[in-house]
Short mmCIF file of C-alpha atoms in Angstrom, two decimals:
data_model
loop_
_atom_site.label_atom_id
_atom_site.label_comp_id
_atom_site.label_asym_id
_atom_site.label_seq_id
_atom_site.Cartn_x
_atom_site.Cartn_y
_atom_site.Cartn_z
CA MET A 18 114.28 123.93 100.21
CA GLN A 19 117.23 126.33 100.28
CA SER A 20 117.45 128.51 103.35
CA HIS A 21 119.27 131.26 101.42
CA HIS A 22 118.64 133.30 98.30
CA TYR A 23 121.86 134.01 96.43
CA ILE A 24 122.17 137.48 94.91
CA SER A 25 123.38 137.13 91.32
CA SER A 26 122.66 138.24 87.76
CA ALA A 27 119.77 135.76 87.62
CA ILE A 28 116.47 137.54 87.03
CA LEU A 29 114.68 138.59 90.21
CA ASP A 30 110.90 138.38 89.73
CA LEU A 31 107.76 138.59 91.84
CA GLU A 32 107.55 134.85 92.45
CA THR A 33 111.16 134.79 93.66
CA ILE A 34 110.58 137.72 95.99
CA GLU A 35 107.37 136.12 97.31
CA ASP A 36 109.35 132.94 97.99
CA ILE A 37 112.08 134.90 99.82
CA LEU A 38 109.54 136.69 101.99
CA VAL A 39 107.12 133.83 102.70
CA ASN A 40 109.89 131.36 103.53
CA ASN A 41 111.94 133.94 105.44
CA LYS A 42 115.06 133.21 103.41
CA LYS A 43 118.38 134.80 104.26
CA LEU A 44 120.44 136.59 101.63
CA ALA A 45 123.95 135.77 100.49
CA LEU A 46 126.13 137.10 97.70
CA SER A 47 127.00 134.63 94.97
CA GLU A 48 130.62 134.31 93.86
CA GLU A 49 129.60 136.14 90.69
CA ALA A 50 128.19 139.08 92.66
CA GLU A 51 131.25 139.32 94.94
CA SER A 52 133.56 139.24 91.93
CA ASN A 53 131.58 141.95 90.10
CA ILE A 54 131.61 144.22 93.14
CA GLN A 55 135.33 143.77 93.80
CA LYS A 56 136.34 144.30 90.17
CA SER A 57 134.31 147.49 89.99
CA ARG A 58 135.83 148.88 93.20
CA LYS A 59 139.36 147.98 92.09
CA TYR A 60 138.80 149.67 88.75
CA LEU A 61 137.48 152.84 90.40
CA ASN A 62 140.41 153.02 92.85
CA LYS A 63 142.82 152.69 89.94
CA LYS A 64 141.09 155.48 88.02
CA ILE A 65 141.19 157.85 90.98
CA THR A 66 144.89 157.12 91.56
CA GLU A 67 145.92 157.55 87.94
CA SER A 68 143.90 160.66 87.05
CA ASP A 69 142.70 163.87 88.65
CA VAL A 70 140.08 164.52 85.96
CA PRO A 71 136.80 165.57 87.62
CA VAL A 72 134.26 162.72 87.62
CA TYR A 73 130.79 163.57 88.91
CA GLY A 74 130.10 162.39 92.45
CA ILE A 75 133.47 160.73 92.80
CA ASN A 76 135.76 163.73 93.18
CA THR A 77 133.20 166.53 92.70
CA GLY A 78 130.26 167.96 94.60
CA PHE A 79 126.71 166.89 93.89
CA GLY A 80 123.75 168.28 91.96
CA ALA A 81 124.26 171.96 91.22
CA LEU A 82 127.69 171.69 92.94
CA CYS A 83 128.94 169.22 90.31
CA ASN A 84 131.66 171.58 89.13
CA VAL A 85 133.31 171.88 92.55
CA LYS A 86 136.45 169.70 92.63
CA ILE A 87 137.15 167.79 95.87
CA SER A 88 140.69 166.94 96.98
CA PRO A 89 141.65 163.24 97.39
CA GLY A 90 142.00 163.56 101.16
CA LYS A 91 138.39 164.70 101.51
CA LEU A 92 136.64 161.95 99.52
CA THR A 93 135.45 159.94 102.56
CA GLU A 94 134.21 163.12 104.25
CA LEU A 95 132.45 164.05 100.99
CA GLN A 96 130.51 160.77 100.89
CA GLU A 97 129.56 160.82 104.56
CA ASN A 98 128.46 164.45 104.31
CA LEU A 99 126.29 163.44 101.38
CA VAL A 100 124.49 160.75 103.38
CA LYS A 101 123.94 162.97 106.39
CA SER A 102 122.84 166.09 104.50
CA HIS A 103 120.41 164.19 102.29
CA ALA A 104 118.62 162.46 105.20
CA CYS A 105 115.74 164.94 105.14
CA GLY A 106 112.81 162.53 105.33
CA THR A 107 109.65 163.41 107.18
CA GLY A 108 106.09 162.17 107.57
CA ASP A 109 105.10 158.66 108.58
CA LYS A 110 107.62 155.89 109.00
CA VAL A 111 107.77 153.47 106.09
CA ASN A 112 106.24 150.02 106.65
CA LYS A 113 108.96 147.60 107.82
CA ASP A 114 108.07 145.11 105.07
CA ILE A 115 108.84 147.78 102.49
CA VAL A 116 112.13 148.73 104.18
CA ARG A 117 113.06 145.05 104.01
CA LEU A 118 112.35 145.11 100.27
CA MET A 119 114.40 148.30 99.90
CA LEU A 120 117.40 146.52 101.38
CA LEU A 121 116.93 143.51 99.08
CA LEU A 122 116.57 145.66 95.96
CA LYS A 123 119.50 147.93 96.85
CA ILE A 124 121.75 144.90 97.38
CA GLN A 125 120.58 143.48 94.04
CA SER A 126 121.29 146.71 92.15
CA LEU A 127 124.76 147.10 93.69
CA SER A 128 125.69 143.51 92.83
CA TYR A 129 126.07 144.03 89.08
CA GLY A 130 129.46 145.74 89.33
CA ASN A 131 128.49 149.07 87.79
CA SER A 132 128.46 151.10 91.01
CA GLY A 133 132.00 151.03 92.40
CA ILE A 134 130.86 150.25 95.94
CA ALA A 135 133.07 148.31 98.37
CA LEU A 136 132.25 144.67 99.10
CA GLU A 137 132.33 145.40 102.83
CA THR A 138 129.49 147.89 102.43
CA VAL A 139 127.26 145.48 100.53
CA LEU A 140 127.97 142.72 103.05
CA ARG A 141 126.89 145.05 105.86
CA LEU A 142 123.59 145.62 104.02
CA VAL A 143 123.22 141.84 103.74
CA ASP A 144 123.81 141.59 107.51
CA PHE A 145 121.11 144.19 108.10
CA TYR A 146 118.64 142.13 106.05
CA ASN A 147 119.54 138.77 107.59
CA LEU A 148 119.49 140.06 111.17
CA ASP A 149 116.24 141.96 110.52
CA ILE A 150 117.91 145.26 111.36
CA LEU A 151 115.73 147.69 109.45
CA PRO A 152 116.67 151.36 109.13
CA VAL A 153 113.94 153.85 109.99
CA VAL A 154 112.88 155.49 106.72
CA TYR A 155 110.27 158.21 106.21
CA GLU A 156 107.59 158.40 103.53
CA GLN A 157 108.11 161.99 102.43
CA GLY A 158 111.13 163.61 100.86
CA SER A 159 111.82 161.97 97.51
CA LEU A 160 111.16 163.65 94.17
CA GLY A 161 111.65 160.36 92.37
CA ALA A 162 114.61 161.65 90.39
CA SER A 163 118.30 161.76 91.25
CA GLY A 164 117.01 158.59 92.79
CA ASP A 165 115.04 158.37 96.01
CA LEU A 166 117.66 160.50 97.72
CA ALA A 167 116.09 161.29 101.10
CA PRO A 168 114.66 157.84 101.92
CA LEU A 169 117.77 156.05 100.69
CA ALA A 170 119.90 158.38 102.84
CA HIS A 171 117.95 157.19 105.88
CA LEU A 172 118.50 153.60 104.70
CA ALA A 173 122.27 154.26 104.58
CA LEU A 174 122.71 156.30 107.78
CA PRO A 175 123.14 153.32 110.16
CA LEU A 176 126.11 152.12 108.08
CA ILE A 177 128.07 155.09 109.45
CA GLY A 178 126.55 154.91 112.94
CA GLU A 179 123.91 157.56 112.31
CA GLY A 180 120.12 157.49 112.05
CA GLU A 181 117.84 154.92 113.66
CA VAL A 182 116.94 151.27 113.16
CA TYR A 183 114.28 148.81 114.21
CA PHE A 184 116.09 146.25 116.34
CA GLU A 185 114.29 143.49 118.26
CA ASP A 186 110.94 145.32 118.12
CA LYS A 187 112.23 148.66 119.29
CA ILE A 188 113.87 151.69 117.71
CA ILE A 189 117.47 152.41 118.65
CA SER A 190 120.11 154.78 117.28
CA GLY A 191 122.63 153.74 114.67
CA GLU A 192 125.37 154.44 117.19
CA GLU A 193 123.77 152.12 119.74
CA LEU A 194 123.39 149.42 117.11
CA LEU A 195 127.13 149.44 116.37
CA LYS A 196 127.89 148.94 120.06
CA ILE A 197 125.40 146.07 120.43
CA GLN A 198 126.67 144.29 117.32
CA GLU A 199 130.32 145.19 118.06
CA TRP A 200 130.64 146.66 114.58
CA GLU A 201 132.81 149.51 113.39
CA ALA A 202 131.12 152.32 111.49
CA LEU A 203 131.94 152.05 107.80
CA ASN A 204 134.28 154.64 106.31
CA LEU A 205 132.62 155.27 102.97
CA GLN A 206 135.07 155.48 100.09
CA SER A 207 134.78 157.55 96.93
CA LYS A 208 131.34 157.30 95.26
CA GLU A 209 129.94 154.93 97.92
CA GLY A 210 127.56 157.45 99.42
CA LEU A 211 126.28 158.33 95.97
CA ALA A 212 125.87 154.65 95.06
CA LEU A 213 123.80 154.14 98.20
CA LEU A 214 121.61 157.23 97.71
CA ASN A 215 121.15 157.22 93.94
CA GLY A 216 118.63 154.64 92.87
CA THR A 217 114.91 153.94 92.73
CA GLN A 218 114.63 151.37 95.52
CA PHE A 219 112.07 153.38 97.53
CA MET A 220 109.69 153.52 94.57
CA SER A 221 110.55 149.98 93.45
CA ALA A 222 110.00 148.46 96.89
CA HIS A 223 106.59 150.13 97.12
CA GLY A 224 105.82 148.84 93.64
CA VAL A 225 106.79 145.26 94.52
CA TYR A 226 104.82 145.37 97.77
CA ALA A 227 101.77 146.80 96.03
CA LEU A 228 101.97 144.26 93.20
CA LEU A 229 102.17 141.30 95.56
CA ARG A 230 99.02 142.49 97.31
CA SER A 231 97.33 143.59 94.09
CA TYR A 232 97.58 140.18 92.43
CA LYS A 233 95.94 138.63 95.48
CA LEU A 234 93.23 141.29 95.55
CA SER A 235 92.61 140.86 91.82
CA TYR A 236 91.99 137.15 92.41
CA LEU A 237 89.75 137.93 95.39
CA ALA A 238 87.79 140.46 93.34
CA ASP A 239 86.94 137.66 90.88
CA LEU A 240 86.05 135.29 93.71
CA ILE A 241 83.89 137.77 95.62
CA GLY A 242 82.32 139.00 92.38
CA SER A 243 81.30 135.40 91.69
CA VAL A 244 79.59 135.17 95.08
CA SER A 245 77.73 138.38 94.28
CA ILE A 246 76.70 137.03 90.85
CA ASP A 247 74.87 134.15 92.52
CA ALA A 248 73.63 136.35 95.38
CA PHE A 249 72.01 138.67 92.81
CA ASP A 250 70.71 135.70 90.78
CA CYS A 251 72.57 136.71 87.62
CA ASN A 252 72.77 135.10 84.20
CA LEU A 253 75.93 133.18 83.33
CA SER A 254 75.68 133.77 79.58
CA PRO A 255 77.83 136.96 79.64
CA PHE A 256 80.73 134.77 80.84
CA ASP A 257 80.53 132.34 77.92
CA GLU A 258 83.97 131.76 76.40
CA LEU A 259 82.69 132.66 72.92
CA VAL A 260 81.92 136.21 74.02
CA HIS A 261 85.47 136.78 75.21
CA LEU A 262 87.27 135.05 72.37
CA ALA A 263 85.50 137.56 70.14
CA ARG A 264 87.35 140.31 72.06
CA PRO A 265 90.40 138.47 73.38
CA HIS A 266 92.06 140.85 75.79
CA ARG A 267 94.06 138.48 77.98
CA GLY A 268 92.74 139.81 81.29
CA GLN A 269 89.16 139.68 80.09
CA VAL A 270 89.49 136.09 78.89
CA LYS A 271 91.18 135.07 82.17
CA THR A 272 88.50 136.72 84.31
CA ALA A 273 85.64 135.02 82.49
CA GLU A 274 87.48 131.70 82.76
CA ARG A 275 87.86 132.14 86.52
CA ILE A 276 84.22 133.02 87.02
CA ARG A 277 83.07 129.99 85.03
CA LYS A 278 85.33 127.86 87.23
CA PHE A 279 84.05 129.41 90.46
CA LEU A 280 80.40 128.94 89.42
CA ASN A 281 80.78 125.68 87.51
CA ASP A 282 78.41 123.53 89.63
CA SER A 283 76.21 126.25 91.08
CA GLN A 284 72.53 125.34 91.28
CA ILE A 285 71.60 129.04 91.50
CA ALA A 286 73.55 129.84 88.32
CA LYS A 287 71.83 127.02 86.40
CA ASN A 288 68.29 128.02 87.40
CA GLU A 289 66.20 129.72 84.73
CA LYS A 290 66.18 133.50 85.18
CA ASP A 291 63.32 135.99 85.02
CA ASN A 292 65.76 138.80 84.28
CA VAL A 293 67.09 138.93 80.70
CA GLN A 294 70.07 141.18 81.48
CA ASP A 295 72.04 142.14 84.58
CA PRO A 296 73.56 145.48 85.59
CA TYR A 297 77.01 146.23 84.18
CA SER A 298 78.67 145.78 87.57
CA PHE A 299 77.86 142.06 87.26
CA ARG A 300 77.61 141.50 83.49
CA CYS A 301 80.83 143.36 82.68
CA ILE A 302 83.05 141.91 85.40
CA PRO A 303 85.34 140.25 82.79
CA GLN A 304 85.77 143.50 80.89
CA VAL A 305 86.42 145.66 83.96
CA HIS A 306 88.39 143.22 86.14
CA GLY A 307 90.20 142.07 83.00
CA ALA A 308 91.40 145.56 82.11
CA SER A 309 92.84 145.88 85.62
CA LYS A 310 94.58 142.51 85.16
CA ASP A 311 96.18 143.78 81.96
CA THR A 312 97.35 146.84 83.85
CA LEU A 313 98.88 144.57 86.50
CA SER A 314 100.78 142.77 83.74
CA PHE A 315 102.15 146.03 82.36
CA VAL A 316 103.21 147.30 85.78
CA ARG A 317 104.75 143.93 86.63
CA LYS A 318 106.88 144.08 83.48
CA THR A 319 108.04 147.60 84.33
CA ILE A 320 108.86 146.73 87.95
CA LYS A 321 110.66 143.55 86.88
CA THR A 322 112.90 145.52 84.52
CA GLU A 323 113.58 148.12 87.20
CA ILE A 324 114.56 145.74 90.01
CA ASN A 325 117.02 143.97 87.70
CA SER A 326 118.71 147.23 86.69
CA VAL A 327 121.48 149.57 87.79
CA THR A 328 119.89 152.85 88.83
CA ASP A 329 122.65 154.83 90.51
CA ASN A 330 124.96 157.35 88.86
CA PRO A 331 127.60 157.57 87.48
CA ASN A 332 127.84 154.06 86.02
CA ILE A 333 131.10 152.13 85.73
CA PHE A 334 131.81 150.01 82.63
CA ILE A 335 135.08 148.17 83.13
CA GLU A 336 135.33 146.42 79.74
CA GLU A 337 134.74 149.68 77.89
CA ASP A 338 136.98 151.62 80.33
CA LYS A 339 134.28 154.25 80.89
CA ILE A 340 132.68 156.02 83.81
CA ILE A 341 129.51 157.66 82.49
CA SER A 342 127.26 160.15 84.22
CA GLY A 343 123.75 159.47 82.97
CA GLY A 344 120.21 159.49 84.31
CA ASN A 345 119.21 155.94 85.25
CA PHE A 346 118.09 157.25 88.63
CA HIS A 347 115.12 159.04 87.03
CA GLY A 348 111.92 157.37 88.20
CA GLN A 349 109.66 158.23 85.25
CA PRO A 350 109.03 154.61 84.16
CA LEU A 351 108.00 153.75 87.71
CA ALA A 352 106.02 156.95 88.26
CA LEU A 353 103.77 156.28 85.28
CA ALA A 354 103.37 152.60 86.16
CA LEU A 355 102.52 153.27 89.81
CA ASP A 356 99.92 155.84 88.83
CA TYR A 357 98.43 153.42 86.31
CA LEU A 358 98.22 150.69 88.95
CA ALA A 359 96.45 153.03 91.38
CA ILE A 360 93.84 153.79 88.71
CA ALA A 361 93.36 150.09 87.92
CA LEU A 362 92.88 149.16 91.58
CA ALA A 363 90.54 152.08 92.16
CA GLU A 364 88.37 150.69 89.35
CA LEU A 365 88.20 147.26 91.03
CA ALA A 366 86.94 149.01 94.15
CA ASN A 367 84.57 151.17 92.11
CA ILE A 368 82.75 148.24 90.48
CA SER A 369 82.76 146.28 93.75
CA GLU A 370 80.90 149.08 95.53
CA ARG A 371 78.31 149.12 92.71
CA ARG A 372 77.63 145.41 93.27
CA THR A 373 77.22 146.07 96.99
CA TYR A 374 74.75 148.86 96.16
CA GLN A 375 72.68 146.49 93.99
CA LEU A 376 72.64 143.80 96.70
CA VAL A 377 71.07 146.11 99.30
CA SER A 378 68.51 147.67 96.94
CA GLY A 379 65.67 145.21 97.63
CA LEU A 380 65.75 143.71 94.12
CA ARG A 381 65.73 140.14 92.77
CA GLY A 382 63.80 138.73 95.74
CA LEU A 383 66.26 140.08 98.31
CA PRO A 384 64.92 142.13 101.25
CA ALA A 385 65.79 145.81 101.40
CA PHE A 386 69.17 146.23 103.08
CA LEU A 387 69.48 142.45 103.48
CA VAL A 388 67.70 142.28 106.81
CA GLU A 389 64.63 140.32 107.90
CA ASN A 390 62.71 143.26 109.38
CA PRO A 391 63.67 146.40 107.43
CA GLY A 392 62.49 149.56 109.12
CA LEU A 393 62.98 148.27 112.63
CA ASN A 394 66.43 147.26 111.43
CA SER A 395 68.67 149.30 109.11
CA GLY A 396 70.60 146.16 108.24
CA PHE A 397 73.27 146.64 105.61
CA MET A 398 72.34 150.20 104.70
CA ILE A 399 75.47 151.87 106.06
CA PRO A 400 78.27 149.46 105.02
CA GLN A 401 77.48 150.59 101.47
CA TYR A 402 77.93 154.21 102.63
CA THR A 403 81.34 153.25 103.98
CA ALA A 404 82.31 151.59 100.70
CA ALA A 405 81.10 154.66 98.78
CA SER A 406 83.22 156.93 100.97
CA ILE A 407 86.31 154.79 100.40
CA VAL A 408 85.71 154.63 96.64
CA SER A 409 85.41 158.42 96.54
CA GLN A 410 88.74 158.73 98.36
CA ASN A 411 90.30 156.35 95.84
CA LYS A 412 89.25 158.66 93.03
CA GLN A 413 91.18 161.45 94.72
CA LEU A 414 94.20 159.21 95.29
CA ALA A 415 94.15 157.99 91.69
CA VAL A 416 94.93 161.48 90.36
CA PRO A 417 98.40 160.92 88.81
CA ALA A 418 101.41 162.20 90.73
CA SER A 419 103.56 161.83 87.61
CA VAL A 420 101.99 164.80 85.84
CA ASP A 421 103.76 167.13 88.27
CA SER A 422 107.37 168.27 88.34
CA ILE A 423 109.08 170.90 90.49
CA VAL A 424 112.57 172.23 89.74
CA SER A 425 115.24 171.38 92.33
CA SER A 426 119.00 171.66 92.95
CA ASN A 427 119.20 175.21 91.67
CA GLY A 428 117.87 174.21 88.25
CA GLN A 429 120.25 171.30 87.67
CA GLU A 430 117.45 168.81 88.36
CA ASP A 431 114.77 170.58 86.35
CA HIS A 432 112.42 167.66 85.70
CA VAL A 433 111.52 165.07 88.33
CA SER A 434 109.08 162.14 88.29
CA MET A 435 107.27 162.54 91.63
CA GLY A 436 107.06 158.74 91.54
CA ALA A 437 107.66 158.49 95.29
CA ASN A 438 104.42 160.34 95.97
CA GLY A 439 102.70 158.01 93.53
CA ALA A 440 104.19 155.06 95.41
CA THR A 441 103.01 156.10 98.86
CA LYS A 442 99.45 156.95 97.82
CA LEU A 443 99.24 153.68 95.86
CA LEU A 444 99.53 151.81 99.17
CA LYS A 445 96.45 153.61 100.45
CA VAL A 446 94.52 152.57 97.33
CA VAL A 447 95.60 148.96 97.90
CA GLU A 448 94.37 149.09 101.49
CA ASN A 449 91.14 150.76 100.42
CA LEU A 450 90.48 148.06 97.82
CA ASN A 451 90.83 145.40 100.51
CA SER A 452 88.24 147.26 102.61
CA VAL A 453 85.74 147.64 99.76
CA LEU A 454 86.03 143.97 98.74
CA ALA A 455 85.60 142.94 102.39
CA ILE A 456 82.36 144.95 102.55
CA GLU A 457 81.14 143.34 99.31
CA LEU A 458 81.80 139.84 100.66
CA PHE A 459 80.05 140.78 103.94
CA ASN A 460 76.98 141.82 101.93
CA ALA A 461 77.15 138.93 99.45
CA SER A 462 77.38 136.37 102.26
CA GLN A 463 74.29 137.88 103.89
CA ALA A 464 72.43 137.95 100.55
CA MET A 465 73.26 134.29 99.87
CA HIS A 466 71.52 133.44 103.15
CA PHE A 467 68.25 134.56 101.55
CA ARG A 468 68.81 132.27 98.54
CA GLU A 469 68.79 129.14 100.68
CA PRO A 470 68.02 126.27 100.24
CA ALA A 471 69.23 126.87 96.68
CA LYS A 472 72.95 126.19 96.55
CA THR A 473 75.91 127.95 95.03
CA SER A 474 79.01 126.08 93.81
CA ALA A 475 81.18 123.85 95.98
CA ILE A 476 84.10 126.28 95.71
CA LEU A 477 82.04 129.27 96.81
CA SER A 478 80.24 127.25 99.52
CA ASP A 479 83.60 126.42 101.07
CA VAL A 480 84.64 130.08 101.00
CA LEU A 481 81.35 131.18 102.53
CA ASN A 482 81.55 128.58 105.28
CA GLU A 483 85.04 129.78 106.19
CA PHE A 484 83.94 133.41 106.05
CA ARG A 485 80.84 132.82 108.19
CA ALA A 486 82.99 131.23 110.85
CA VAL A 487 84.42 134.70 111.50
CA VAL A 488 81.63 136.96 110.13
CA PRO A 489 78.19 135.53 110.94
CA ILE A 490 74.84 135.99 109.24
CA LEU A 491 73.01 138.87 110.97
CA HIS A 492 69.33 138.70 111.95
CA THR A 493 69.03 142.03 113.77
CA ASP A 494 71.01 145.25 113.90
CA VAL A 495 74.40 144.99 115.57
CA THR A 496 77.51 147.13 115.65
CA MET A 497 78.92 146.61 112.17
CA ALA A 498 82.49 147.92 112.46
CA PRO A 499 83.90 144.78 114.18
CA HIS A 500 82.43 142.58 111.45
CA ILE A 501 83.93 144.75 108.69
CA LYS A 502 87.27 144.54 110.49
CA SER A 503 86.97 140.74 110.64
CA ALA A 504 86.04 140.63 106.94
CA LYS A 505 89.15 142.66 106.06
CA SER A 506 91.31 140.33 108.15
CA PHE A 507 89.74 137.33 106.42
CA LEU A 508 90.86 138.65 103.03
CA GLU A 509 94.32 139.63 104.27
CA ASN A 510 94.88 136.09 105.57
CA PHE A 511 93.10 134.24 102.76
CA ASN A 512 94.65 130.86 101.97
CA PHE A 513 95.39 130.75 98.25
CA THR A 514 95.40 127.22 96.88
CA GLU A 515 96.31 128.21 93.33
CA ASN A 516 98.71 130.59 91.63
CA PHE A 517 97.28 134.08 92.01
CA PHE A 518 100.02 135.44 89.68
CA ASP A 519 98.43 133.64 86.73
#
């Protein structure tokens, strides 16, 4: 297995990124990428030397100051001022895993040769990634248009000896980092600051991180839902392939296929049922989980396009001899996709909580609240409350950020995507979904105890045995929070033996 991932024009997708992260691969620029970067910089230098025509962000001010011409001797100062003045982030610090992704995606975007950045600058970003030197970035400050200006400014600050970084498990200043590494601060050339700050890598990195977790949680929702199906003694007929081929949404068909696989040799599933129909939260798992899968596919396509694109401004086109100021930094495609994903994940949590509610209701031969002596013991009464609280919060978080826009830069930037706000609240929905599914599995495992000696499938028996090694069956009331925490950890560290991207 290669120890390095080579940045090139080859398509970067979720599987590739997962491979880079899981196998802790280092980054390196391919010959193609180095050539593209150098050609673009050479072209830009030539243009600046030969002409004094104002070109946005190269020899002019920024935003509403785009008509202010800057003299050639001030171009480095212009770019460094840009980075420093735009570093206005606040709020919580961004997860280090996401900062790592921001570095990867920024390097990828700069490698196409449409940004005019210097090779030395990109190589320094590669060094940051490979040495696990992660700039301190803050969650709040981006409008998701003109790029993720504030967070990307914080990402760029250490290049010029400013800002802060995570270095060997502590936070140090950018100035201190340069001394430790014996590096010189970079002198940013024309357009370099703008190339670093313009772009959608804050939103994109959140999207990639959320998608990687969401695909795993989607798989786990099917798996845990299957445990609940047997725990609630449900019919298998609603999962018959014929039903879903009659309405062949891909996600729906895939979900039903998975559930049939998970329950294939279940004794409980094969037993004759007294109940003719089951509640929607069980019977309609393929339709509901499937719709969320189809949303994942849409968002994945959008994110894939974005992370293989040039999103700074202006763009340099050497063959056509053009430098064009456009709007590829606008995050609207991401803003809509991130909001859509939050809604889809909130629905997975919503239906999961409904299954938990049914399991504790004292129906289908199960004791009320899944405890042997209800009354003396409250049993699993309150974990459902917790799930309900989290699901309610998800509904608030799923309100789209992308429907808002606030004018900025003195009216020059009069429509913005607010995709960055959509990105940060999406992470909370992802975390909440993990919690709700953990509570469902906690309840379903307990309910399955009352089905014994009847057996579920071999696949689900193995999962339950592993789960019960960390979250035991309860016979009397105990403090529940530690068990919910263990259940969440179990899902976060679940060992996937098949492709969860399928």
